[in-house]
Amino acid sequence: MTLLRAAVVGATGRMGKAVVRLAAEHGVEIVRAVARGAEGDDIGVLAGRGPSGVRVERGVGSLSSGGFDVVVDFSLPEVTAELAGVAAGVGAALVSGTTGLDEAARRALELASMKVPTLWEPNFSLGVHVLVSLVRSAARQLGGDFDAEVIEAHHRLKVDAPSGTAARIVEALKEGAAESARVVHGRTGRPGPRPAGEIGVHSVRGGDVVGEHTVHFFGPGERIELTHRASDRDVFARGALRAASFIAGKPPGRYGISDLLAERAPRA
Ligand code: NAD
């Protein structure tokens, strides 16, 4: 079997190390690794899978020499923005799971998608995609009589808030019920009675929580709670590696996890 050659950006992080550790099971060979810190160290050793001969490089600029089919990125928005240009320049497919992307990073990904296959996904777990679809359907059926609130919890080291997944859930609530809904992030002071059509979003941070999202629909005399809990970040790494195999060799364009799921063979 020919292995897919991948560069990992953010290779020494929690997600990057999981990608390196699980790559071989998905037919992916890690040939380059970029991070801030630990330059020159063997990424296989850092990821706990033994020597790989691949040394950590500093800065995504070094990737402009090419030699890989796909880049898998779990880093920071400013790094992703720079990486998008580099991937487009060397003709490598780009899979990014970095969250908290600003306008500049999103624009850079859009530009890259005109030259190379690009897939940006704030949550690579299959379960979350089912949650988002359930939320859209529930919002559509419940309409304006129910108040929607989103609560997400993550580990204490997460740097952005709310999570990219919470933002995706808010989009689904709007698609299902009201595009014009006002989104409030937390409440304090005297916000007064809750107006109809508001969507509240609340971020909880602490410990080593991998990722939890709950959507509450509060109605008159009843309530529904939809919850997804990730207990192991390997689920995200596996999703990213599947996405890498899925988009490598495809025509340039913006791909989503739903394209990957749509291609799944139906169960017998
Ligand atoms: P982390 O802090 O553990 O790792 C960040 C990595 O980025 C490190 O390797 C660090 O060295 C590297 N880095 C920092 N500055 C750099 C620079 N200038 N150039 C190159 N590399 C640089 O973070 P993490 O928990 O691995 O998460 C990384 C990102 O992935 C975050 O945005 C997080 O929200 C996101 N994430 C996404 C998913 C998903 O399913 N899409 C799942 C988990 C985390």
PDB file of C-alpha atoms and ligand atoms in Angstrom:
ATOM      1  CA  MET A   1       0.000   0.000   0.000  1.00  0.00           C
ATOM      2  CA  THR A   2       1.343   3.464  -0.895  1.00  0.00           C
ATOM      3  CA  LEU A   3       1.284   5.628   2.178  1.00  0.00           C
ATOM      4  CA  LEU A   4      -0.052   9.160   2.045  1.00  0.00           C
ATOM      5  CA  ARG A   5       2.792  11.546   2.922  1.00  0.00           C
ATOM      6  CA  ALA A   6       1.720  14.106   5.516  1.00  0.00           C
ATOM      7  CA  ALA A   7       3.185  17.133   7.250  1.00  0.00           C
ATOM      8  CA  VAL A   8       1.776  17.868  10.714  1.00  0.00           C
ATOM      9  CA  VAL A   9       1.598  21.447  11.954  1.00  0.00           C
ATOM     10  CA  GLY A  10       1.244  21.857  15.714  1.00  0.00           C
ATOM     11  CA  ALA A  11       2.912  18.444  15.907  1.00  0.00           C
ATOM     12  CA  THR A  12       3.988  18.721  19.553  1.00  0.00           C
ATOM     13  CA  GLY A  13       0.548  19.765  20.829  1.00  0.00           C
ATOM     14  CA  ARG A  14      -2.127  17.549  22.362  1.00  0.00           C
ATOM     15  CA  MET A  15      -3.797  16.994  18.980  1.00  0.00           C
ATOM     16  CA  GLY A  16      -0.622  16.943  16.870  1.00  0.00           C
ATOM     17  CA  LYS A  17       0.883  14.151  18.978  1.00  0.00           C
ATOM     18  CA  ALA A  18      -2.318  12.091  18.688  1.00  0.00           C
ATOM     19  CA  VAL A  19      -2.217  12.521  14.886  1.00  0.00           C
ATOM     20  CA  VAL A  20       1.433  11.372  14.752  1.00  0.00           C
ATOM     21  CA  ARG A  21       0.737   8.389  17.022  1.00  0.00           C
ATOM     22  CA  LEU A  22      -2.300   7.179  15.027  1.00  0.00           C
ATOM     23  CA  ALA A  23      -1.136   8.057  11.481  1.00  0.00           C
ATOM     24  CA  ALA A  24       0.181   4.618  10.455  1.00  0.00           C
ATOM     25  CA  GLU A  25      -3.163   2.901  11.260  1.00  0.00           C
ATOM     26  CA  HIS A  26      -4.752   5.202   8.696  1.00  0.00           C
ATOM     27  CA  GLY A  27      -2.196   4.614   5.929  1.00  0.00           C
ATOM     28  CA  VAL A  28      -0.536   7.975   6.560  1.00  0.00           C
ATOM     29  CA  GLU A  29       3.214   8.469   6.849  1.00  0.00           C
ATOM     30  CA  ILE A  30       4.362  11.538   8.764  1.00  0.00           C
ATOM     31  CA  VAL A  31       7.240  13.040   6.772  1.00  0.00           C
ATOM     32  CA  ARG A  32       7.416  16.577   8.233  1.00  0.00           C
ATOM     33  CA  ALA A  33       6.536  18.050  11.622  1.00  0.00           C
ATOM     34  CA  VAL A  34       6.301  21.739  12.542  1.00  0.00           C
ATOM     35  CA  ALA A  35       5.851  23.267  15.993  1.00  0.00           C
ATOM     36  CA  ARG A  36       7.055  26.055  18.230  1.00  0.00           C
ATOM     37  CA  GLY A  37       9.628  24.589  20.635  1.00  0.00           C
ATOM     38  CA  ALA A  38      11.283  21.128  20.640  1.00  0.00           C
ATOM     39  CA  GLU A  39      12.914  21.920  17.287  1.00  0.00           C
ATOM     40  CA  GLY A  40      15.263  19.131  16.216  1.00  0.00           C
ATOM     41  CA  ASP A  41      13.594  16.522  18.439  1.00  0.00           C
ATOM     42  CA  ASP A  42      12.250  13.314  16.870  1.00  0.00           C
ATOM     43  CA  ILE A  43       8.461  13.671  16.556  1.00  0.00           C
ATOM     44  CA  GLY A  44       7.898   9.905  16.833  1.00  0.00           C
ATOM     45  CA  VAL A  45       9.618   9.866  20.209  1.00  0.00           C
ATOM     46  CA  LEU A  46       7.708  12.955  21.392  1.00  0.00           C
ATOM     47  CA  ALA A  47       4.414  11.349  20.336  1.00  0.00           C
ATOM     48  CA  GLY A  48       5.266   8.148  22.202  1.00  0.00           C
ATOM     49  CA  ARG A  49       5.490   5.810  19.210  1.00  0.00           C
ATOM     50  CA  GLY A  50       9.296   5.451  18.986  1.00  0.00           C
ATOM     51  CA  PRO A  51      11.965   6.982  16.710  1.00  0.00           C
ATOM     52  CA  SER A  52      10.686   8.116  13.289  1.00  0.00           C
ATOM     53  CA  GLY A  53      13.671  10.028  11.896  1.00  0.00           C
ATOM     54  CA  VAL A  54      11.407  13.086  11.425  1.00  0.00           C
ATOM     55  CA  ARG A  55      12.698  16.135  13.270  1.00  0.00           C
ATOM     56  CA  VAL A  56      10.517  18.987  14.488  1.00  0.00           C
ATOM     57  CA  GLU A  57      10.982  22.108  12.335  1.00  0.00           C
ATOM     58  CA  ARG A  58      10.283  25.673  13.394  1.00  0.00           C
ATOM     59  CA  GLY A  59       7.792  27.758  11.424  1.00  0.00           C
ATOM     60  CA  VAL A  60       5.492  26.749   8.581  1.00  0.00           C
ATOM     61  CA  GLY A  61       7.705  28.626   6.098  1.00  0.00           C
ATOM     62  CA  SER A  62      10.047  25.624   6.055  1.00  0.00           C
ATOM     63  CA  LEU A  63       7.256  23.558   4.457  1.00  0.00           C
ATOM     64  CA  SER A  64       7.529  25.565   1.232  1.00  0.00           C
ATOM     65  CA  SER A  65      10.163  23.022   0.117  1.00  0.00           C
ATOM     66  CA  GLY A  66       7.262  20.508  -0.273  1.00  0.00           C
ATOM     67  CA  GLY A  67       7.665  16.724  -0.401  1.00  0.00           C
ATOM     68  CA  PHE A  68       4.253  15.799   1.132  1.00  0.00           C
ATOM     69  CA  ASP A  69       0.723  15.204  -0.196  1.00  0.00           C
ATOM     70  CA  VAL A  70      -1.288  16.685   2.636  1.00  0.00           C
ATOM     71  CA  VAL A  71      -0.863  18.935   5.679  1.00  0.00           C
ATOM     72  CA  VAL A  72      -2.758  18.221   8.910  1.00  0.00           C
ATOM     73  CA  ASP A  73      -2.931  21.316  11.089  1.00  0.00           C
ATOM     74  CA  PHE A  74      -3.892  21.703  14.762  1.00  0.00           C
ATOM     75  CA  SER A  75      -2.214  24.926  15.856  1.00  0.00           C
ATOM     76  CA  LEU A  76      -3.202  28.595  16.167  1.00  0.00           C
ATOM     77  CA  PRO A  77      -5.272  30.825  13.840  1.00  0.00           C
ATOM     78  CA  GLU A  78      -2.303  32.962  12.759  1.00  0.00           C
ATOM     79  CA  VAL A  79      -0.291  29.823  11.964  1.00  0.00           C
ATOM     80  CA  THR A  80      -3.199  28.365   9.960  1.00  0.00           C
ATOM     81  CA  ALA A  81      -3.496  31.605   7.960  1.00  0.00           C
ATOM     82  CA  GLU A  82       0.186  31.446   6.980  1.00  0.00           C
ATOM     83  CA  LEU A  83       0.024  27.706   6.340  1.00  0.00           C
ATOM     84  CA  ALA A  84      -2.886  28.106   3.886  1.00  0.00           C
ATOM     85  CA  GLY A  85      -0.627  30.114   1.562  1.00  0.00           C
ATOM     86  CA  VAL A  86       2.226  27.620   1.914  1.00  0.00           C
ATOM     87  CA  ALA A  87      -0.010  24.584   1.178  1.00  0.00           C
ATOM     88  CA  ALA A  88      -1.479  26.321  -1.886  1.00  0.00           C
ATOM     89  CA  GLY A  89       2.060  27.196  -3.034  1.00  0.00           C
ATOM     90  CA  VAL A  90       3.332  23.609  -2.884  1.00  0.00           C
ATOM     91  CA  GLY A  91       0.081  22.021  -4.111  1.00  0.00           C
ATOM     92  CA  ALA A  92      -0.584  20.024  -0.923  1.00  0.00           C
ATOM     93  CA  ALA A  93      -4.098  19.270   0.336  1.00  0.00           C
ATOM     94  CA  LEU A  94      -4.897  20.999   3.623  1.00  0.00           C
ATOM     95  CA  VAL A  95      -6.826  19.618   6.604  1.00  0.00           C
ATOM     96  CA  SER A  96      -7.141  22.026   9.520  1.00  0.00           C
ATOM     97  CA  GLY A  97      -8.803  21.513  12.884  1.00  0.00           C
ATOM     98  CA  THR A  98      -7.603  24.781  14.388  1.00  0.00           C
ATOM     99  CA  THR A  99     -10.439  26.700  16.072  1.00  0.00           C
ATOM    100  CA  GLY A 100     -10.985  30.390  16.853  1.00  0.00           C
ATOM    101  CA  LEU A 101     -10.141  31.344  13.251  1.00  0.00           C
ATOM    102  CA  ASP A 102     -10.441  35.078  12.581  1.00  0.00           C
ATOM    103  CA  GLU A 103     -11.499  36.714   9.327  1.00  0.00           C
ATOM    104  CA  ALA A 104      -7.918  36.728   7.967  1.00  0.00           C
ATOM    105  CA  ALA A 105      -7.463  32.987   8.556  1.00  0.00           C
ATOM    106  CA  ARG A 106     -10.849  32.178   7.009  1.00  0.00           C
ATOM    107  CA  ARG A 107     -10.008  34.287   3.965  1.00  0.00           C
ATOM    108  CA  ALA A 108      -6.634  32.565   3.634  1.00  0.00           C
ATOM    109  CA  LEU A 109      -8.370  29.156   3.700  1.00  0.00           C
ATOM    110  CA  GLU A 110     -10.892  30.313   1.067  1.00  0.00           C
ATOM    111  CA  LEU A 111      -8.026  31.470  -1.166  1.00  0.00           C
ATOM    112  CA  ALA A 112      -6.149  28.203  -0.658  1.00  0.00           C
ATOM    113  CA  SER A 113      -9.278  26.218  -1.589  1.00  0.00           C
ATOM    114  CA  MET A 114      -9.105  27.716  -5.092  1.00  0.00           C
ATOM    115  CA  LYS A 115      -5.763  25.969  -5.616  1.00  0.00           C
ATOM    116  CA  VAL A 116      -5.797  22.856  -3.415  1.00  0.00           C
ATOM    117  CA  PRO A 117      -8.428  20.647  -1.720  1.00  0.00           C
ATOM    118  CA  THR A 118      -9.084  22.195   1.691  1.00  0.00           C
ATOM    119  CA  LEU A 119     -11.065  20.930   4.665  1.00  0.00           C
ATOM    120  CA  TRP A 120     -11.439  23.002   7.839  1.00  0.00           C
ATOM    121  CA  GLU A 121     -13.446  21.421  10.598  1.00  0.00           C
ATOM    122  CA  PRO A 122     -13.820  22.661  14.193  1.00  0.00           C
ATOM    123  CA  ASN A 123     -14.838  19.197  15.400  1.00  0.00           C
ATOM    124  CA  PHE A 124     -13.772  15.954  13.774  1.00  0.00           C
ATOM    125  CA  SER A 125     -15.995  13.663  15.828  1.00  0.00           C
ATOM    126  CA  LEU A 126     -18.843  11.867  14.093  1.00  0.00           C
ATOM    127  CA  GLY A 127     -21.004  12.174  17.214  1.00  0.00           C
ATOM    128  CA  VAL A 128     -20.871  15.971  17.125  1.00  0.00           C
ATOM    129  CA  HIS A 129     -22.084  15.986  13.534  1.00  0.00           C
ATOM    130  CA  VAL A 130     -25.064  13.919  14.588  1.00  0.00           C
ATOM    131  CA  LEU A 131     -25.643  16.315  17.511  1.00  0.00           C
ATOM    132  CA  VAL A 132     -25.618  19.335  15.161  1.00  0.00           C
ATOM    133  CA  SER A 133     -28.139  17.673  12.875  1.00  0.00           C
ATOM    134  CA  LEU A 134     -30.407  16.766  15.864  1.00  0.00           C
ATOM    135  CA  VAL A 135     -30.178  20.365  17.118  1.00  0.00           C
ATOM    136  CA  ARG A 136     -31.214  21.765  13.711  1.00  0.00           C
ATOM    137  CA  SER A 137     -34.155  19.375  13.560  1.00  0.00           C
ATOM    138  CA  ALA A 138     -35.236  20.071  17.177  1.00  0.00           C
ATOM    139  CA  ALA A 139     -35.046  23.862  16.618  1.00  0.00           C
ATOM    140  CA  ARG A 140     -37.171  23.524  13.487  1.00  0.00           C
ATOM    141  CA  GLN A 141     -39.826  21.441  15.269  1.00  0.00           C
ATOM    142  CA  LEU A 142     -39.917  23.404  18.521  1.00  0.00           C
ATOM    143  CA  GLY A 143     -39.986  26.853  16.920  1.00  0.00           C
ATOM    144  CA  GLY A 144     -40.098  30.041  18.948  1.00  0.00           C
ATOM    145  CA  ASP A 145     -41.850  28.595  22.025  1.00  0.00           C
ATOM    146  CA  PHE A 146     -38.615  27.148  23.378  1.00  0.00           C
ATOM    147  CA  ASP A 147     -35.559  29.073  24.646  1.00  0.00           C
ATOM    148  CA  ALA A 148     -32.234  27.663  23.413  1.00  0.00           C
ATOM    149  CA  GLU A 149     -29.071  27.835  25.534  1.00  0.00           C
ATOM    150  CA  VAL A 150     -25.711  26.255  24.674  1.00  0.00           C
ATOM    151  CA  ILE A 151     -23.192  25.240  27.347  1.00  0.00           C
ATOM    152  CA  GLU A 152     -19.735  23.985  26.406  1.00  0.00           C
ATOM    153  CA  ALA A 153     -16.956  22.716  28.689  1.00  0.00           C
ATOM    154  CA  HIS A 154     -13.266  22.241  27.852  1.00  0.00           C
ATOM    155  CA  HIS A 155      -9.929  21.734  29.611  1.00  0.00           C
ATOM    156  CA  ARG A 156      -8.241  24.634  31.354  1.00  0.00           C
ATOM    157  CA  LEU A 157      -5.603  25.108  28.607  1.00  0.00           C
ATOM    158  CA  LYS A 158      -8.035  25.848  25.767  1.00  0.00           C
ATOM    159  CA  VAL A 159      -7.260  29.339  24.453  1.00  0.00           C
ATOM    160  CA  ASP A 160     -10.417  30.297  22.513  1.00  0.00           C
ATOM    161  CA  ALA A 161     -14.042  30.685  23.619  1.00  0.00           C
ATOM    162  CA  PRO A 162     -16.714  29.828  22.803  1.00  0.00           C
ATOM    163  CA  SER A 163     -15.587  26.598  21.140  1.00  0.00           C
ATOM    164  CA  GLY A 164     -15.774  26.278  17.349  1.00  0.00           C
ATOM    165  CA  THR A 165     -18.340  23.533  17.923  1.00  0.00           C
ATOM    166  CA  ALA A 166     -20.558  25.845  20.009  1.00  0.00           C
ATOM    167  CA  ALA A 167     -20.439  28.326  17.113  1.00  0.00           C
ATOM    168  CA  ARG A 168     -21.472  25.522  14.747  1.00  0.00           C
ATOM    169  CA  ILE A 169     -24.372  24.612  17.077  1.00  0.00           C
ATOM    170  CA  VAL A 170     -25.533  28.250  17.122  1.00  0.00           C
ATOM    171  CA  GLU A 171     -25.559  28.224  13.291  1.00  0.00           C
ATOM    172  CA  ALA A 172     -27.711  25.075  13.390  1.00  0.00           C
ATOM    173  CA  LEU A 173     -30.140  26.701  15.865  1.00  0.00           C
ATOM    174  CA  LYS A 174     -30.452  29.704  13.569  1.00  0.00           C
ATOM    175  CA  GLU A 175     -30.927  27.540  10.478  1.00  0.00           C
ATOM    176  CA  GLY A 176     -33.595  25.545  12.299  1.00  0.00           C
ATOM    177  CA  ALA A 177     -35.560  28.355  13.935  1.00  0.00           C
ATOM    178  CA  ALA A 178     -34.540  31.980  13.470  1.00  0.00           C
ATOM    179  CA  GLU A 179     -31.722  33.454  11.366  1.00  0.00           C
ATOM    180  CA  SER A 180     -32.255  36.767  13.183  1.00  0.00           C
ATOM    181  CA  ALA A 181     -31.752  35.341  16.717  1.00  0.00           C
ATOM    182  CA  ARG A 182     -29.568  37.470  18.974  1.00  0.00           C
ATOM    183  CA  VAL A 183     -26.611  35.556  20.455  1.00  0.00           C
ATOM    184  CA  VAL A 184     -25.511  36.478  24.007  1.00  0.00           C
ATOM    185  CA  HIS A 185     -22.277  35.195  25.522  1.00  0.00           C
ATOM    186  CA  GLY A 186     -22.894  34.799  29.266  1.00  0.00           C
ATOM    187  CA  ARG A 187     -25.052  37.146  31.334  1.00  0.00           C
ATOM    188  CA  THR A 188     -24.153  39.477  34.161  1.00  0.00           C
ATOM    189  CA  GLY A 189     -25.564  42.488  36.019  1.00  0.00           C
ATOM    190  CA  ARG A 190     -29.268  43.062  35.317  1.00  0.00           C
ATOM    191  CA  PRO A 191     -29.917  41.780  31.797  1.00  0.00           C
ATOM    192  CA  GLY A 192     -33.658  41.709  32.618  1.00  0.00           C
ATOM    193  CA  PRO A 193     -36.129  39.051  31.486  1.00  0.00           C
ATOM    194  CA  ARG A 194     -34.898  36.844  28.676  1.00  0.00           C
ATOM    195  CA  PRO A 195     -36.197  38.138  25.328  1.00  0.00           C
ATOM    196  CA  ALA A 196     -37.766  35.582  22.966  1.00  0.00           C
ATOM    197  CA  GLY A 197     -35.482  34.466  20.154  1.00  0.00           C
ATOM    198  CA  GLU A 198     -32.260  34.941  22.111  1.00  0.00           C
ATOM    199  CA  ILE A 199     -29.575  32.198  22.054  1.00  0.00           C
ATOM    200  CA  GLY A 200     -27.380  32.077  25.177  1.00  0.00           C
ATOM    201  CA  VAL A 201     -23.859  30.631  24.906  1.00  0.00           C
ATOM    202  CA  HIS A 202     -21.772  29.782  27.984  1.00  0.00           C
ATOM    203  CA  SER A 203     -18.174  28.524  28.187  1.00  0.00           C
ATOM    204  CA  VAL A 204     -16.921  26.502  31.143  1.00  0.00           C
ATOM    205  CA  ARG A 205     -13.172  25.865  31.509  1.00  0.00           C
ATOM    206  CA  GLY A 206     -11.313  23.540  33.857  1.00  0.00           C
ATOM    207  CA  GLY A 207      -9.242  20.445  34.472  1.00  0.00           C
ATOM    208  CA  ASP A 208      -8.726  18.035  31.604  1.00  0.00           C
ATOM    209  CA  VAL A 209     -12.210  18.029  30.030  1.00  0.00           C
ATOM    210  CA  VAL A 210     -11.729  16.878  26.408  1.00  0.00           C
ATOM    211  CA  GLY A 211     -14.927  18.545  25.160  1.00  0.00           C
ATOM    212  CA  GLU A 212     -18.618  18.641  26.125  1.00  0.00           C
ATOM    213  CA  HIS A 213     -21.560  20.412  24.493  1.00  0.00           C
ATOM    214  CA  THR A 214     -25.131  20.580  25.783  1.00  0.00           C
ATOM    215  CA  VAL A 215     -28.016  22.332  24.077  1.00  0.00           C
ATOM    216  CA  HIS A 216     -30.999  23.099  26.310  1.00  0.00           C
ATOM    217  CA  PHE A 217     -34.419  23.798  24.848  1.00  0.00           C
ATOM    218  CA  PHE A 218     -36.526  25.273  27.670  1.00  0.00           C
ATOM    219  CA  GLY A 219     -40.255  25.233  26.950  1.00  0.00           C
ATOM    220  CA  PRO A 220     -43.396  25.912  28.940  1.00  0.00           C
ATOM    221  CA  GLY A 221     -43.666  23.007  31.395  1.00  0.00           C
ATOM    222  CA  GLU A 222     -40.965  20.855  29.739  1.00  0.00           C
ATOM    223  CA  ARG A 223     -37.383  20.874  28.540  1.00  0.00           C
ATOM    224  CA  ILE A 224     -35.068  18.929  26.242  1.00  0.00           C
ATOM    225  CA  GLU A 225     -31.308  18.559  26.703  1.00  0.00           C
ATOM    226  CA  LEU A 226     -29.061  17.216  23.944  1.00  0.00           C
ATOM    227  CA  THR A 227     -25.498  16.418  25.057  1.00  0.00           C
ATOM    228  CA  HIS A 228     -22.326  15.196  23.389  1.00  0.00           C
ATOM    229  CA  ARG A 229     -19.294  14.255  25.502  1.00  0.00           C
ATOM    230  CA  ALA A 230     -15.882  13.453  24.036  1.00  0.00           C
ATOM    231  CA  SER A 231     -13.817  11.398  26.473  1.00  0.00           C
ATOM    232  CA  ASP A 232     -10.715  10.811  24.317  1.00  0.00           C
ATOM    233  CA  ARG A 233      -9.127  13.270  21.867  1.00  0.00           C
ATOM    234  CA  ASP A 234      -8.005  10.364  19.660  1.00  0.00           C
ATOM    235  CA  VAL A 235     -11.515  10.580  18.173  1.00  0.00           C
ATOM    236  CA  PHE A 236     -10.615  13.989  16.669  1.00  0.00           C
ATOM    237  CA  ALA A 237      -7.210  12.784  15.437  1.00  0.00           C
ATOM    238  CA  ARG A 238      -8.790   9.781  13.704  1.00  0.00           C
ATOM    239  CA  GLY A 239     -11.362  12.050  12.058  1.00  0.00           C
ATOM    240  CA  ALA A 240      -8.609  14.368  10.794  1.00  0.00           C
ATOM    241  CA  LEU A 241      -6.601  11.438   9.409  1.00  0.00           C
ATOM    242  CA  ARG A 242      -9.676  10.105   7.622  1.00  0.00           C
ATOM    243  CA  ALA A 243     -10.271  13.585   6.239  1.00  0.00           C
ATOM    244  CA  ALA A 244      -6.643  13.697   5.004  1.00  0.00           C
ATOM    245  CA  SER A 245      -7.069  10.437   3.081  1.00  0.00           C
ATOM    246  CA  PHE A 246     -10.429  11.652   1.781  1.00  0.00           C
ATOM    247  CA  ILE A 247      -9.283  14.965   0.271  1.00  0.00           C
ATOM    248  CA  ALA A 248      -5.784  14.032  -0.953  1.00  0.00           C
ATOM    249  CA  GLY A 249      -5.843  13.883  -4.740  1.00  0.00           C
ATOM    250  CA  LYS A 250      -9.301  15.513  -5.005  1.00  0.00           C
ATOM    251  CA  PRO A 251      -9.811  18.635  -7.168  1.00  0.00           C
ATOM    252  CA  PRO A 252      -9.258  22.019  -5.472  1.00  0.00           C
ATOM    253  CA  GLY A 253     -12.222  23.202  -3.407  1.00  0.00           C
ATOM    254  CA  ARG A 254     -13.653  23.584   0.058  1.00  0.00           C
ATOM    255  CA  TYR A 255     -14.671  20.234   1.535  1.00  0.00           C
ATOM    256  CA  GLY A 256     -16.522  19.478   4.773  1.00  0.00           C
ATOM    257  CA  ILE A 257     -16.853  16.515   7.054  1.00  0.00           C
ATOM    258  CA  SER A 258     -20.368  16.012   5.640  1.00  0.00           C
ATOM    259  CA  ASP A 259     -18.775  15.258   2.223  1.00  0.00           C
ATOM    260  CA  LEU A 260     -16.643  12.603   3.892  1.00  0.00           C
ATOM    261  CA  LEU A 261     -19.633  11.102   5.715  1.00  0.00           C
ATOM    262  CA  ALA A 262     -21.706  11.141   2.522  1.00  0.00           C
ATOM    263  CA  GLU A 263     -19.028   8.973   0.892  1.00  0.00           C
ATOM    264  CA  ARG A 264     -19.217   6.330   3.630  1.00  0.00           C
ATOM    265  CA  ALA A 265     -20.290   2.978   2.328  1.00  0.00           C
ATOM    266  CA  PRO A 266     -23.795   2.154   3.532  1.00  0.00           C
ATOM    267  CA  ARG A 267     -23.919  -0.442   6.306  1.00  0.00           C
ATOM    268  CA  ALA A 268     -24.776  -3.937   5.194  1.00  0.00           C
TER     269      ALA A 268
HETATM  270  P1  NAD B   1      -1.776  22.706  21.954  1.00  0.00           P
HETATM  271  O1  NAD B   1      -1.576  24.018  22.618  1.00  0.00           O
HETATM  272  O2  NAD B   1      -1.566  21.460  22.741  1.00  0.00           O
HETATM  273  O3  NAD B   1      -0.828  22.620  20.644  1.00  0.00           O
HETATM  274  C1  NAD B   1      -0.591  23.722  19.789  1.00  0.00           C
HETATM  275  C2  NAD B   1       0.544  23.371  18.838  1.00  0.00           C
HETATM  276  O4  NAD B   1       0.785  24.500  17.974  1.00  0.00           O
HETATM  277  C3  NAD B   1       1.874  23.081  19.534  1.00  0.00           C
HETATM  278  O5  NAD B   1       2.542  22.019  18.868  1.00  0.00           O
HETATM  279  C4  NAD B   1       2.665  24.363  19.324  1.00  0.00           C
HETATM  280  O6  NAD B   1       4.083  24.158  19.337  1.00  0.00           O
HETATM  281  C5  NAD B   1       2.189  24.747  17.940  1.00  0.00           C
HETATM  282  N1  NAD B   1       2.505  26.144  17.624  1.00  0.00           N
HETATM  283  C6  NAD B   1       2.324  27.252  18.391  1.00  0.00           C
HETATM  284  N2  NAD B   1       2.793  28.352  17.761  1.00  0.00           N
HETATM  285  C7  NAD B   1       3.291  27.922  16.574  1.00  0.00           C
HETATM  286  C8  NAD B   1       3.912  28.570  15.472  1.00  0.00           C
HETATM  287  N3  NAD B   1       4.116  29.889  15.479  1.00  0.00           N
HETATM  288  N4  NAD B   1       4.296  27.818  14.414  1.00  0.00           N
HETATM  289  C9  NAD B   1       4.082  26.474  14.398  1.00  0.00           C
HETATM  290  N5  NAD B   1       3.493  25.811  15.402  1.00  0.00           N
HETATM  291  C10 NAD B   1       3.098  26.520  16.474  1.00  0.00           C
HETATM  292  O7  NAD B   1      -3.259  22.754  21.358  1.00  0.00           O
HETATM  293  P2  NAD B   1      -4.238  21.528  20.990  1.00  0.00           P
HETATM  294  O8  NAD B   1      -5.062  21.156  22.178  1.00  0.00           O
HETATM  295  O9  NAD B   1      -3.467  20.473  20.281  1.00  0.00           O
HETATM  296  O10 NAD B   1      -5.236  22.256  19.976  1.00  0.00           O
HETATM  297  C11 NAD B   1      -4.756  22.869  18.804  1.00  0.00           C
HETATM  298  C12 NAD B   1      -5.949  23.456  18.045  1.00  0.00           C
HETATM  299  O11 NAD B   1      -6.835  22.389  17.640  1.00  0.00           O
HETATM  300  C13 NAD B   1      -6.810  24.406  18.879  1.00  0.00           C
HETATM  301  O12 NAD B   1      -7.313  25.438  18.041  1.00  0.00           O
HETATM  302  C14 NAD B   1      -7.966  23.517  19.349  1.00  0.00           C
HETATM  303  O13 NAD B   1      -9.147  24.236  19.658  1.00  0.00           O
HETATM  304  C15 NAD B   1      -8.150  22.671  18.107  1.00  0.00           C
HETATM  305  N6  NAD B   1      -8.845  21.392  18.304  1.00  0.00           N
HETATM  306  C16 NAD B   1      -9.656  21.006  17.284  1.00  0.00           C
HETATM  307  C17 NAD B   1     -10.296  19.791  17.346  1.00  0.00           C
HETATM  308  C18 NAD B   1     -11.146  19.361  16.157  1.00  0.00           C
HETATM  309  O14 NAD B   1     -11.772  18.283  16.188  1.00  0.00           O
HETATM  310  N7  NAD B   1     -11.185  20.158  15.085  1.00  0.00           N
HETATM  311  C19 NAD B   1     -10.144  18.959  18.455  1.00  0.00           C
HETATM  312  C20 NAD B   1      -9.311  19.380  19.494  1.00  0.00           C
HETATM  313  C21 NAD B   1      -8.656  20.598  19.396  1.00  0.00           C
END
